[in-house]
Amino acid sequence: MNILNLFQGIGTMFVQSPQIVICRIVLIFAGFLLVYLGVKGTLEPLIMVPMGLGMSAVNAGVLFMENNQVGNLIIDPLLTSTDDLMKYMQINFLQPIYTLTFSNGLIACLVFMGIGILCDLGYVLEHPFISMTLALFAEAGTILTYPVAKLMGLSDGASAAVSIIGGADGPMVLFASLKLAPEYFVPISIVAYLYLSLTYGGYPYLIKLFIPKALRGKTIHSQKPVSKITSREKLIFAVITNAVLCLLFPVAAPLFLSFFVGIVIRESKINVYIKLIGEEFLYFATFFLGLMLGVLCDASTLLNPDVFKLLILGMLSLLLSGIGGIVGGYVIYFIRKGNFNPVVGIAGVSCVPSTAKVAQKEVQKVTPSAIVIDYALGANICGVITTAILTGIYITLLS
């Protein structure tokens, strides 16, 4: 028996091009690294641990299929024929989950419901002007990356989809790429989630670069007594805002509905649903999202020459959004005549609640007693809404 036919993961390396073989090996070890960094806590473990395992498995588990074609028994994201799809849903391990939840945006909406459960609208209603201003400035990457992507030769839809990475909202990127650039859905999704996990590590350096230490430690003095926003007021705001946004941008209605369903259930204190969505739905969706992203990191898919452009543009988009948020922080600082901490601006980038935590952590490194988390979470939640609005605008104009 030919030893290479027995151990086909190795045997397939002798029939593939050197570029794919090298990329497979690199991705196997990259998967090991993601698992290590996730377990260590450097990157988000809920995404990175299953993603790293999936990445290693899909690039190691390559075998000879029908007619000596090379493939795997985990997933084929590029199936288009109905007959092939039905066939491989009975063969490939993760094909049913990919087809029925991932490639139609359902998993993005489930994650969005979970995010809604985590969000307290009270922070937005307490500081509406500040929250919305910071969120708008933090959309800089979402807006400014589009013309750069066009100059680099991407289509209108692909340029918009990769620009949405600047909103730092994974479900939004999934939804936008499905609607606007399905041919780039896989690489854009991978790029987005790889970079979103790096906001923890990268944005603190951005804060230190643009904000001097004296300002980073600034305490915000309340200009008025803190009012208690009631659950009833939050419910009214959520229900009306959901209807208005769905009316204005029906193409993004699934996202708006999912997000505000989570908020309404939270404020209605329906504990059974809070546990169902905040734990079961959210963790189910997050786990399979990470695992699916990992198995989509197939060497032959990532060697598409446009993937390098997406890597550059994704990084640019998040960088511009971070800088835009800090600029917004300075704008509020001057409007309030120095009674504000510009670090809060980074929280306008809507990676809930990661960027809000980054802002609070960087402030407390300088002044341990300073608390900015209420302003940061307000900007964070508004960032989710503004990114969803921009996604709706892009899809409406470019579909």
GROMACS .gro file of C-alpha atoms in nm:
model
  399
    1MET     CA    1   0.000   0.000   0.000
    2ASN     CA    2   0.123   0.347  -0.090
    3ILE     CA    3   0.203   0.511   0.243
    4LEU     CA    4   0.088   0.850   0.109
    5ASN     CA    5  -0.255   0.708   0.029
    6LEU     CA    6  -0.281   0.581   0.385
    7PHE     CA    7  -0.191   0.913   0.547
    8GLN     CA    8  -0.374   1.138   0.305
    9GLY     CA    9  -0.332   1.462   0.497
   10ILE     CA   10   0.038   1.432   0.419
   11GLY     CA   11  -0.014   1.271   0.080
   12THR     CA   12  -0.221   1.560  -0.055
   13MET     CA   13   0.073   1.792   0.010
   14PHE     CA   14   0.261   1.617  -0.271
   15VAL     CA   15  -0.005   1.693  -0.532
   16GLN     CA   16  -0.087   2.053  -0.435
   17SER     CA   17   0.108   2.360  -0.540
   18PRO     CA   18   0.399   2.464  -0.312
   19GLN     CA   19   0.217   2.787  -0.220
   20ILE     CA   20  -0.087   2.599  -0.089
   21VAL     CA   21   0.128   2.345   0.097
   22ILE     CA   22   0.329   2.620   0.268
   23CYS     CA   23   0.009   2.809   0.352
   24ARG     CA   24  -0.147   2.492   0.498
   25ILE     CA   25   0.151   2.436   0.725
   26VAL     CA   26   0.156   2.801   0.834
   27LEU     CA   27  -0.217   2.794   0.910
   28ILE     CA   28  -0.186   2.474   1.115
   29PHE     CA   29   0.070   2.643   1.339
   30ALA     CA   30  -0.129   2.968   1.334
   31GLY     CA   31  -0.419   2.767   1.474
   32PHE     CA   32  -0.194   2.642   1.756
   33LEU     CA   33  -0.099   3.004   1.829
   34LEU     CA   34  -0.462   3.124   1.840
   35VAL     CA   35  -0.552   2.849   2.087
   36TYR     CA   36  -0.253   2.941   2.305
   37LEU     CA   37  -0.333   3.313   2.299
   38GLY     CA   38  -0.701   3.244   2.367
   39VAL     CA   39  -0.630   3.015   2.664
   40LYS     CA   40  -0.378   3.268   2.797
   41GLY     CA   41  -0.638   3.546   2.770
   42THR     CA   42  -0.437   3.766   2.532
   43LEU     CA   43  -0.711   3.724   2.270
   44GLU     CA   44  -1.083   3.658   2.320
   45PRO     CA   45  -1.100   3.288   2.423
   46LEU     CA   46  -1.467   3.241   2.329
   47ILE     CA   47  -1.377   3.301   1.963
   48MET     CA   48  -1.007   3.215   1.938
   49VAL     CA   49  -1.001   2.867   2.101
   50PRO     CA   50  -1.257   2.705   1.865
   51MET     CA   51  -1.126   2.912   1.574
   52GLY     CA   52  -0.767   2.795   1.627
   53LEU     CA   53  -0.870   2.430   1.653
   54GLY     CA   54  -1.086   2.458   1.341
   55MET     CA   55  -0.808   2.631   1.147
   56SER     CA   56  -0.558   2.357   1.231
   57ALA     CA   57  -0.803   2.074   1.159
   58VAL     CA   58  -0.925   2.197   0.821
   59ASN     CA   59  -0.572   2.250   0.689
   60ALA     CA   60  -0.444   1.919   0.827
   61GLY     CA   61  -0.748   1.707   0.735
   62VAL     CA   62  -0.724   1.738   0.356
   63LEU     CA   63  -0.788   1.416   0.159
   64PHE     CA   64  -0.853   1.282  -0.189
   65MET     CA   65  -1.220   1.311  -0.283
   66GLU     CA   66  -1.408   1.193  -0.595
   67ASN     CA   67  -1.214   1.200  -0.923
   68ASN     CA   68  -0.892   1.262  -0.727
   69GLN     CA   69  -1.009   1.609  -0.628
   70VAL     CA   70  -0.859   1.743  -0.305
   71GLY     CA   71  -1.096   1.853  -0.027
   72ASN     CA   72  -1.207   1.788   0.331
   73LEU     CA   73  -1.500   1.632   0.516
   74ILE     CA   74  -1.563   1.937   0.737
   75ILE     CA   75  -1.707   2.210   0.514
   76ASP     CA   76  -1.720   2.345   0.158
   77PRO     CA   77  -1.819   2.714   0.169
   78LEU     CA   78  -1.821   2.752  -0.210
   79LEU     CA   79  -2.098   2.507  -0.297
   80THR     CA   80  -2.351   2.663  -0.536
   81SER     CA   81  -2.533   2.370  -0.701
   82THR     CA   82  -2.847   2.261  -0.514
   83ASP     CA   83  -2.772   1.893  -0.581
   84ASP     CA   84  -2.416   1.928  -0.450
   85LEU     CA   85  -2.539   2.119  -0.148
   86MET     CA   86  -2.791   1.851  -0.051
   87LYS     CA   87  -2.527   1.584  -0.104
   88TYR     CA   88  -2.259   1.749   0.107
   89MET     CA   89  -2.499   1.842   0.385
   90GLN     CA   90  -2.518   1.466   0.440
   91ILE     CA   91  -2.140   1.419   0.419
   92ASN     CA   92  -1.955   1.723   0.555
   93PHE     CA   93  -1.942   1.761   0.933
   94LEU     CA   94  -2.030   2.130   0.965
   95GLN     CA   95  -2.208   2.186   0.630
   96PRO     CA   96  -2.562   2.191   0.779
   97ILE     CA   97  -2.468   2.448   1.046
   98TYR     CA   98  -2.284   2.664   0.791
   99THR     CA   99  -2.567   2.651   0.537
  100LEU     CA  100  -2.858   2.691   0.776
  101THR     CA  101  -2.717   2.943   1.025
  102PHE     CA  102  -2.393   3.101   0.903
  103SER     CA  103  -2.433   3.175   0.534
  104ASN     CA  104  -2.780   3.327   0.577
  105GLY     CA  105  -2.699   3.569   0.861
  106LEU     CA  106  -2.894   3.382   1.131
  107ILE     CA  107  -2.590   3.333   1.352
  108ALA     CA  108  -2.514   3.707   1.328
  109CYS     CA  109  -2.868   3.786   1.447
  110LEU     CA  110  -2.839   3.540   1.737
  111VAL     CA  111  -2.516   3.709   1.849
  112PHE     CA  112  -2.687   4.046   1.814
  113MET     CA  113  -2.971   3.932   2.042
  114GLY     CA  114  -2.711   3.837   2.301
  115ILE     CA  115  -2.542   4.176   2.265
  116GLY     CA  116  -2.880   4.341   2.323
  117ILE     CA  117  -2.918   4.146   2.650
  118LEU     CA  118  -2.580   4.285   2.762
  119CYS     CA  119  -2.655   4.649   2.678
  120ASP     CA  120  -2.804   4.897   2.924
  121LEU     CA  121  -2.967   5.185   2.737
  122GLY     CA  122  -2.956   5.393   3.055
  123TYR     CA  123  -2.598   5.497   2.972
  124VAL     CA  124  -2.713   5.629   2.633
  125LEU     CA  125  -3.017   5.812   2.771
  126GLU     CA  126  -2.809   5.964   3.051
  127HIS     CA  127  -2.555   6.116   2.808
  128PRO     CA  128  -2.726   6.112   2.465
  129PHE     CA  129  -2.533   6.396   2.298
  130ILE     CA  130  -2.191   6.277   2.414
  131SER     CA  131  -2.265   5.913   2.332
  132MET     CA  132  -2.392   5.981   1.980
  133THR     CA  133  -2.115   6.232   1.900
  134LEU     CA  134  -1.842   5.987   1.999
  135ALA     CA  135  -2.011   5.704   1.808
  136LEU     CA  136  -2.035   5.915   1.491
  137PHE     CA  137  -1.669   6.017   1.507
  138ALA     CA  138  -1.575   5.652   1.564
  139GLU     CA  139  -1.735   5.561   1.229
  140ALA     CA  140  -1.441   5.725   1.052
  141GLY     CA  141  -1.303   5.390   0.935
  142THR     CA  142  -1.645   5.273   0.817
  143ILE     CA  143  -1.672   5.580   0.592
  144LEU     CA  144  -1.315   5.665   0.489
  145THR     CA  145  -1.204   5.311   0.402
  146TYR     CA  146  -1.462   5.286   0.122
  147PRO     CA  147  -1.287   5.519  -0.127
  148VAL     CA  148  -0.949   5.361  -0.044
  149ALA     CA  149  -1.091   5.015  -0.117
  150LYS     CA  150  -1.230   5.142  -0.447
  151LEU     CA  151  -0.888   5.281  -0.541
  152MET     CA  152  -0.738   4.938  -0.465
  153GLY     CA  153  -0.969   4.782  -0.725
  154LEU     CA  154  -1.245   4.626  -0.515
  155SER     CA  155  -1.607   4.637  -0.627
  156ASP     CA  156  -1.861   4.871  -0.467
  157GLY     CA  157  -2.009   4.592  -0.255
  158ALA     CA  158  -1.673   4.451  -0.142
  159SER     CA  159  -1.546   4.801  -0.059
  160ALA     CA  160  -1.850   4.869   0.159
  161ALA     CA  161  -1.835   4.528   0.329
  162VAL     CA  162  -1.469   4.560   0.423
  163SER     CA  163  -1.529   4.918   0.541
  164ILE     CA  164  -1.786   4.790   0.793
  165ILE     CA  165  -1.495   4.622   0.977
  166GLY     CA  166  -1.420   4.971   1.111
  167GLY     CA  167  -1.739   4.950   1.317
  168ALA     CA  168  -1.574   4.663   1.510
  169ASP     CA  169  -1.902   4.476   1.514
  170GLY     CA  170  -1.858   4.117   1.394
  171PRO     CA  171  -2.225   4.029   1.327
  172MET     CA  172  -2.259   4.348   1.123
  173VAL     CA  173  -1.962   4.251   0.906
  174LEU     CA  174  -2.110   3.905   0.846
  175PHE     CA  175  -2.444   4.054   0.748
  176ALA     CA  176  -2.294   4.323   0.521
  177SER     CA  177  -2.061   4.086   0.336
  178LEU     CA  178  -2.345   3.836   0.278
  179LYS     CA  179  -2.560   4.108   0.124
  180LEU     CA  180  -2.297   4.309  -0.062
  181ALA     CA  181  -2.005   4.080  -0.145
  182PRO     CA  182  -2.095   3.711  -0.103
  183GLU     CA  183  -1.788   3.616  -0.308
  184TYR     CA  184  -1.572   3.769  -0.032
  185PHE     CA  185  -1.789   3.655   0.258
  186VAL     CA  186  -1.537   3.400   0.385
  187PRO     CA  187  -1.217   3.612   0.379
  188ILE     CA  188  -1.391   3.930   0.505
  189SER     CA  189  -1.544   3.738   0.798
  190ILE     CA  190  -1.208   3.587   0.889
  191VAL     CA  191  -1.025   3.919   0.862
  192ALA     CA  192  -1.291   4.096   1.069
  193TYR     CA  193  -1.283   3.856   1.362
  194LEU     CA  194  -0.905   3.821   1.364
  195TYR     CA  195  -0.873   4.199   1.389
  196LEU     CA  196  -1.158   4.249   1.636
  197SER     CA  197  -0.974   4.032   1.884
  198LEU     CA  198  -0.673   4.257   1.842
  199THR     CA  199  -0.856   4.572   1.954
  200TYR     CA  200  -0.775   4.467   2.311
  201GLY     CA  201  -0.405   4.474   2.231
  202GLY     CA  202  -0.382   4.754   1.975
  203TYR     CA  203  -0.610   5.033   2.095
  204PRO     CA  204  -0.423   5.096   2.425
  205TYR     CA  205  -0.115   5.190   2.221
  206LEU     CA  206  -0.329   5.418   2.005
  207ILE     CA  207  -0.457   5.591   2.320
  208LYS     CA  208  -0.103   5.640   2.454
  209LEU     CA  209   0.014   5.773   2.117
  210PHE     CA  210  -0.253   6.042   2.080
  211ILE     CA  211  -0.346   6.133   2.439
  212PRO     CA  212  -0.086   6.267   2.685
  213LYS     CA  213  -0.070   6.111   3.030
  214ALA     CA  214  -0.211   6.420   3.202
  215LEU     CA  215  -0.531   6.393   2.998
  216ARG     CA  216  -0.553   6.014   3.016
  217GLY     CA  217  -0.595   6.032   3.392
  218LYS     CA  218  -0.848   6.315   3.393
  219THR     CA  219  -1.151   6.274   3.618
  220ILE     CA  220  -1.488   6.379   3.477
  221HIS     CA  221  -1.684   6.592   3.724
  222SER     CA  222  -2.060   6.556   3.695
  223GLN     CA  223  -2.228   6.881   3.587
  224LYS     CA  224  -2.574   6.772   3.701
  225PRO     CA  225  -2.722   6.522   3.947
  226VAL     CA  226  -2.727   6.170   3.805
  227SER     CA  227  -3.087   6.086   3.717
  228LYS     CA  228  -3.222   5.733   3.735
  229ILE     CA  229  -3.340   5.619   3.393
  230THR     CA  230  -3.632   5.382   3.452
  231SER     CA  231  -3.690   5.052   3.274
  232ARG     CA  232  -4.011   5.199   3.133
  233GLU     CA  233  -3.820   5.483   2.966
  234LYS     CA  234  -3.567   5.240   2.822
  235LEU     CA  235  -3.847   5.017   2.691
  236ILE     CA  236  -4.024   5.308   2.523
  237PHE     CA  237  -3.699   5.426   2.364
  238ALA     CA  238  -3.609   5.074   2.243
  239VAL     CA  239  -3.952   4.997   2.092
  240ILE     CA  240  -3.982   5.332   1.911
  241THR     CA  241  -3.620   5.334   1.792
  242ASN     CA  242  -3.655   4.979   1.657
  243ALA     CA  243  -3.965   5.072   1.457
  244VAL     CA  244  -3.813   5.396   1.323
  245LEU     CA  245  -3.485   5.231   1.215
  246CYS     CA  246  -3.668   4.939   1.051
  247LEU     CA  247  -3.888   5.191   0.869
  248LEU     CA  248  -3.587   5.390   0.745
  249PHE     CA  249  -3.357   5.095   0.667
  250PRO     CA  250  -3.567   4.781   0.611
  251VAL     CA  251  -3.269   4.600   0.455
  252ALA     CA  252  -3.109   4.593   0.802
  253ALA     CA  253  -3.435   4.513   0.986
  254PRO     CA  254  -3.314   4.165   1.099
  255LEU     CA  255  -3.021   4.329   1.281
  256PHE     CA  256  -3.228   4.606   1.440
  257LEU     CA  257  -3.496   4.359   1.549
  258SER     CA  258  -3.242   4.118   1.699
  259PHE     CA  259  -3.059   4.390   1.891
  260PHE     CA  260  -3.370   4.558   2.031
  261VAL     CA  261  -3.537   4.225   2.115
  262GLY     CA  262  -3.244   4.163   2.348
  263ILE     CA  263  -3.276   4.508   2.504
  264VAL     CA  264  -3.655   4.483   2.551
  265ILE     CA  265  -3.628   4.139   2.711
  266ARG     CA  266  -3.357   4.271   2.945
  267GLU     CA  267  -3.567   4.568   3.052
  268SER     CA  268  -3.886   4.359   3.078
  269LYS     CA  269  -3.697   4.135   3.321
  270ILE     CA  270  -3.826   3.817   3.155
  271ASN     CA  271  -3.567   3.605   3.334
  272VAL     CA  272  -3.637   3.285   3.140
  273TYR     CA  273  -3.563   3.460   2.809
  274ILE     CA  274  -3.270   3.654   2.955
  275LYS     CA  275  -3.106   3.324   3.047
  276LEU     CA  276  -3.203   3.159   2.716
  277ILE     CA  277  -3.065   3.439   2.496
  278GLY     CA  278  -2.787   3.571   2.719
  279GLU     CA  279  -2.641   3.229   2.788
  280GLU     CA  280  -2.764   2.948   2.561
  281PHE     CA  281  -2.819   3.145   2.237
  282LEU     CA  282  -2.519   3.373   2.278
  283TYR     CA  283  -2.273   3.101   2.376
  284PHE     CA  284  -2.407   2.859   2.112
  285ALA     CA  285  -2.371   3.123   1.842
  286THR     CA  286  -2.029   3.241   1.965
  287PHE     CA  287  -1.889   2.887   1.982
  288PHE     CA  288  -2.002   2.789   1.634
  289LEU     CA  289  -1.903   3.129   1.500
  290GLY     CA  290  -1.547   3.072   1.621
  291LEU     CA  291  -1.538   2.711   1.500
  292MET     CA  292  -1.683   2.805   1.162
  293LEU     CA  293  -1.436   3.088   1.112
  294GLY     CA  294  -1.156   2.844   1.186
  295VAL     CA  295  -1.264   2.581   0.934
  296LEU     CA  296  -1.317   2.852   0.673
  297CYS     CA  297  -0.943   2.932   0.697
  298ASP     CA  298  -0.860   2.689   0.421
  299ALA     CA  299  -0.524   2.755   0.252
  300SER     CA  300  -0.666   2.756  -0.101
  301THR     CA  301  -0.934   3.010   0.000
  302LEU     CA  302  -0.693   3.246   0.175
  303LEU     CA  303  -0.444   3.245  -0.113
  304ASN     CA  304  -0.686   3.451  -0.319
  305PRO     CA  305  -0.477   3.761  -0.410
  306ASP     CA  306  -0.757   3.992  -0.295
  307VAL     CA  307  -0.724   3.858   0.062
  308PHE     CA  308  -0.406   4.062   0.113
  309LYS     CA  309  -0.601   4.376   0.017
  310LEU     CA  310  -0.870   4.283   0.268
  311LEU     CA  311  -0.609   4.238   0.542
  312ILE     CA  312  -0.469   4.586   0.474
  313LEU     CA  313  -0.811   4.748   0.447
  314GLY     CA  314  -0.947   4.579   0.761
  315MET     CA  315  -0.651   4.707   0.962
  316LEU     CA  316  -0.686   5.054   0.808
  317SER     CA  317  -1.058   5.066   0.886
  318LEU     CA  318  -1.013   4.980   1.255
  319LEU     CA  319  -0.719   5.221   1.282
  320LEU     CA  320  -0.919   5.510   1.133
  321SER     CA  321  -1.217   5.434   1.357
  322GLY     CA  322  -0.996   5.433   1.667
  323ILE     CA  323  -0.838   5.764   1.567
  324GLY     CA  324  -1.181   5.907   1.483
  325GLY     CA  325  -1.313   5.808   1.825
  326ILE     CA  326  -1.018   5.980   1.997
  327VAL     CA  327  -1.077   6.293   1.785
  328GLY     CA  328  -1.440   6.282   1.900
  329GLY     CA  329  -1.316   6.259   2.259
  330TYR     CA  330  -1.112   6.577   2.209
  331VAL     CA  331  -1.414   6.752   2.053
  332ILE     CA  332  -1.624   6.676   2.362
  333TYR     CA  333  -1.328   6.777   2.581
  334PHE     CA  334  -1.323   7.125   2.423
  335ILE     CA  335  -1.703   7.158   2.414
  336ARG     CA  336  -1.713   7.087   2.788
  337LYS     CA  337  -1.418   7.320   2.850
  338GLY     CA  338  -1.185   7.049   2.973
  339ASN     CA  339  -1.434   6.857   3.187
  340PHE     CA  340  -1.404   6.535   2.989
  341ASN     CA  341  -1.155   6.257   2.930
  342PRO     CA  342  -1.080   6.210   2.557
  343VAL     CA  343  -0.987   5.843   2.619
  344VAL     CA  344  -1.362   5.773   2.631
  345GLY     CA  345  -1.373   5.841   2.256
  346ILE     CA  346  -1.219   5.500   2.178
  347ALA     CA  347  -1.534   5.338   2.321
  348GLY     CA  348  -1.733   5.480   2.029
  349VAL     CA  349  -1.589   5.188   1.830
  350SER     CA  350  -1.870   4.944   1.895
  351CYS     CA  351  -1.692   4.628   2.009
  352VAL     CA  352  -1.925   4.582   2.308
  353PRO     CA  353  -1.803   4.595   2.583
  354SER     CA  354  -1.436   4.550   2.488
  355THR     CA  355  -1.351   4.908   2.388
  356ALA     CA  356  -1.537   5.047   2.691
  357LYS     CA  357  -1.323   4.823   2.912
  358VAL     CA  358  -1.009   4.938   2.728
  359ALA     CA  359  -1.101   5.302   2.795
  360GLN     CA  360  -1.167   5.244   3.166
  361LYS     CA  361  -0.850   5.039   3.208
  362GLU     CA  362  -0.626   5.298   3.042
  363VAL     CA  363  -0.773   5.579   3.255
  364GLN     CA  364  -0.729   5.384   3.578
  365LYS     CA  365  -0.366   5.312   3.497
  366VAL     CA  366  -0.304   5.683   3.546
  367THR     CA  367  -0.571   5.769   3.805
  368PRO     CA  368  -0.700   5.459   3.987
  369SER     CA  369  -1.000   5.644   4.131
  370ALA     CA  370  -1.124   5.781   3.795
  371ILE     CA  371  -1.445   5.624   3.663
  372VAL     CA  372  -1.545   5.679   3.299
  373ILE     CA  373  -1.723   5.351   3.231
  374ASP     CA  374  -2.072   5.508   3.222
  375TYR     CA  375  -1.972   5.749   2.942
  376ALA     CA  376  -1.777   5.471   2.768
  377LEU     CA  377  -2.068   5.226   2.767
  378GLY     CA  378  -2.303   5.496   2.637
  379ALA     CA  379  -2.069   5.559   2.343
  380ASN     CA  380  -2.025   5.182   2.298
  381ILE     CA  381  -2.398   5.114   2.266
  382CYS     CA  382  -2.449   5.412   2.035
  383GLY     CA  383  -2.166   5.273   1.823
  384VAL     CA  384  -2.366   4.954   1.768
  385ILE     CA  385  -2.663   5.161   1.646
  386THR     CA  386  -2.459   5.391   1.418
  387THR     CA  387  -2.276   5.095   1.261
  388ALA     CA  388  -2.608   4.923   1.194
  389ILE     CA  389  -2.740   5.244   1.035
  390LEU     CA  390  -2.433   5.275   0.809
  391THR     CA  391  -2.466   4.907   0.716
  392GLY     CA  392  -2.826   4.974   0.619
  393ILE     CA  393  -2.724   5.277   0.411
  394TYR     CA  394  -2.453   5.082   0.228
  395ILE     CA  395  -2.684   4.788   0.154
  396THR     CA  396  -2.967   5.018   0.041
  397LEU     CA  397  -2.747   5.218  -0.195
  398LEU     CA  398  -2.534   4.935  -0.334
  399SER     CA  399  -2.754   4.624  -0.340
   0.00000   0.00000   0.00000
